[in-house]
Amino acid sequence: MGEGTALPAPPAPDAAPRAPRTEQPPALNSARPGPRTEPPATLTELADRLPDLPAAERTARLALLTPAEREQLAALPGLAAALRSKLGDREFADTVAHLVVQVAPGVDRPVSAGHEARTRIAAMLRDPAVATRLLEQGARVLVVPKDEALTTLGPFRDLAGRDIPATGRTWDTVRGVGRLNTGVTEENLLGETPGVPGASSYADGYSTTTHEFAHAIHRYGLSDADRRTITDAYRAKLHPSDGRHPADVEWPDGPRRSARDGQPADNYSSTDEFEYFAQAVNAYLGTNSGTDPLTGHPRNNGPAWVRDNEPGLLPLLERLFGTTPEQDGPGPANPVEATRAENEMYEGFRAMWDRAEGVHRAQPHPPVPAPPQGRTPAVPATHPVTGTGAETPLPPPPADPRGGVGRRSPKA
Ligand SMILES: [Zn+2]
């Protein structure tokens, strides 16, 4: 089944049903393989009523659906138009986010992770034309458990055992993927630590969720004219017309120079127009904290920086995400430090409680995998402007060299 087909993907032949866990939604992969069947009457009835329900009831009805039901509803022809004719832009964005986000079985905190994912995705769906295109083209978002490789999940199994070309990385340890089915991770949504050997954490405040969903917007949500705007802005940054040395132009991830020896070197956002757009979106949304893994320079972050440095992209970003994301957005992403402090506090309570009962056992921290900091990749030989085909899965940047303990930019 190709990428153009919507969730749920058919299970692999050897997919065994998972044992149910507490608070788990039914397995995404439990849907029967084969052609899509007629949705049951209860779902078409819900689709008819959905546009007229009060917002809270609409949200509650969507939250109660099984993943398979939610997907059947999301795929109903005409649903987006019916919703859009009755709902304001914000309500429409919230509703589409409830339709496209699924939480995989195995997520430790499915309620919190699902809420965080829908909130961040809804803030990126404020342009109703873009939200409509994404819903109708089958763009979906799947929250990956923090303790499982994304390649264990149905929509991403084709990536298992595969290397990401020219990066020294493998999809089995990468924590996020951008394509028609966007993979985002529980740990990045909640500021937790991944439990997958070989996977590492991102800086406090850096969102792989907004980065990966920006790829989905770029490829499946924008018009051709919008995509040309991105191409033009990317080329203008590569070839500055104001006399600056190209290596001194500031990108979302800093200059194209190594912090070690000052030599020209690409940063992650300058590698191609897709990473440029995704990191510019992160900067605009205030989720681009941390250090660029290729140059060692701090990333630029916050809408103020974008307003001053990305004139070619600014009108598009304002249309997509509003003119004041610092006021309207869901706030800081990937709260690593706050979550660690909270977890330690609860462990302290638990230890005290256990001692009081005389059954205290030390509660070890989950092992923090050592980030595999490979060699810094050499400067790419080419800058493909249209080279990445729509089917190519796009990873997030390599993790911050400092792991999850990055500093949050004051602008975030
Ligand atoms: Zn990317």
PDB file of N, CA and C and ligand atoms in Angstrom, residues 211-212 215 268 275 394-396, ligand 1:
ATOM      1  N   HIS A 211       8.395  20.153  13.791  1.00  0.00           N
ATOM      2  CA  HIS A 211       9.301  19.980  12.643  1.00  0.00           C
ATOM      3  C   HIS A 211       8.706  18.987  11.652  1.00  0.00           C
ATOM      4  N   GLU A 212       8.302  17.819  12.132  1.00  0.00           N
ATOM      5  CA  GLU A 212       7.799  16.778  11.217  1.00  0.00           C
ATOM      6  C   GLU A 212       6.467  17.175  10.590  1.00  0.00           C
ATOM      7  N   HIS A 215       6.807  19.332   7.641  1.00  0.00           N
ATOM      8  CA  HIS A 215       7.057  18.603   6.391  1.00  0.00           C
ATOM      9  C   HIS A 215       5.734  18.189   5.735  1.00  0.00           C
ATOM     10  N   TYR A 268      21.728  22.395   9.666  1.00  0.00           N
ATOM     11  CA  TYR A 268      20.653  21.491   9.261  1.00  0.00           C
ATOM     12  C   TYR A 268      19.602  22.201   8.409  1.00  0.00           C
ATOM     13  N   GLU A 275      14.149  20.963   4.900  1.00  0.00           N
ATOM     14  CA  GLU A 275      14.627  21.212   6.264  1.00  0.00           C
ATOM     15  C   GLU A 275      14.634  22.711   6.563  1.00  0.00           C
ATOM     16  N   LEU A 394      11.176  11.921   5.776  1.00  0.00           N
ATOM     17  CA  LEU A 394      12.149  12.911   6.233  1.00  0.00           C
ATOM     18  C   LEU A 394      12.323  12.805   7.743  1.00  0.00           C
ATOM     19  N   PRO A 395      13.569  12.669   8.198  1.00  0.00           N
ATOM     20  CA  PRO A 395      13.817  12.546   9.638  1.00  0.00           C
ATOM     21  C   PRO A 395      13.919  13.918  10.298  1.00  0.00           C
ATOM     22  N   PRO A 396      13.840  13.959  11.635  1.00  0.00           N
ATOM     23  CA  PRO A 396      14.196  15.192  12.343  1.00  0.00           C
ATOM     24  C   PRO A 396      15.713  15.350  12.322  1.00  0.00           C
TER      25      PRO A 396
HETATM   26 ZN    ZN B   1      13.190  17.235   8.667  1.00  0.00          ZN
END
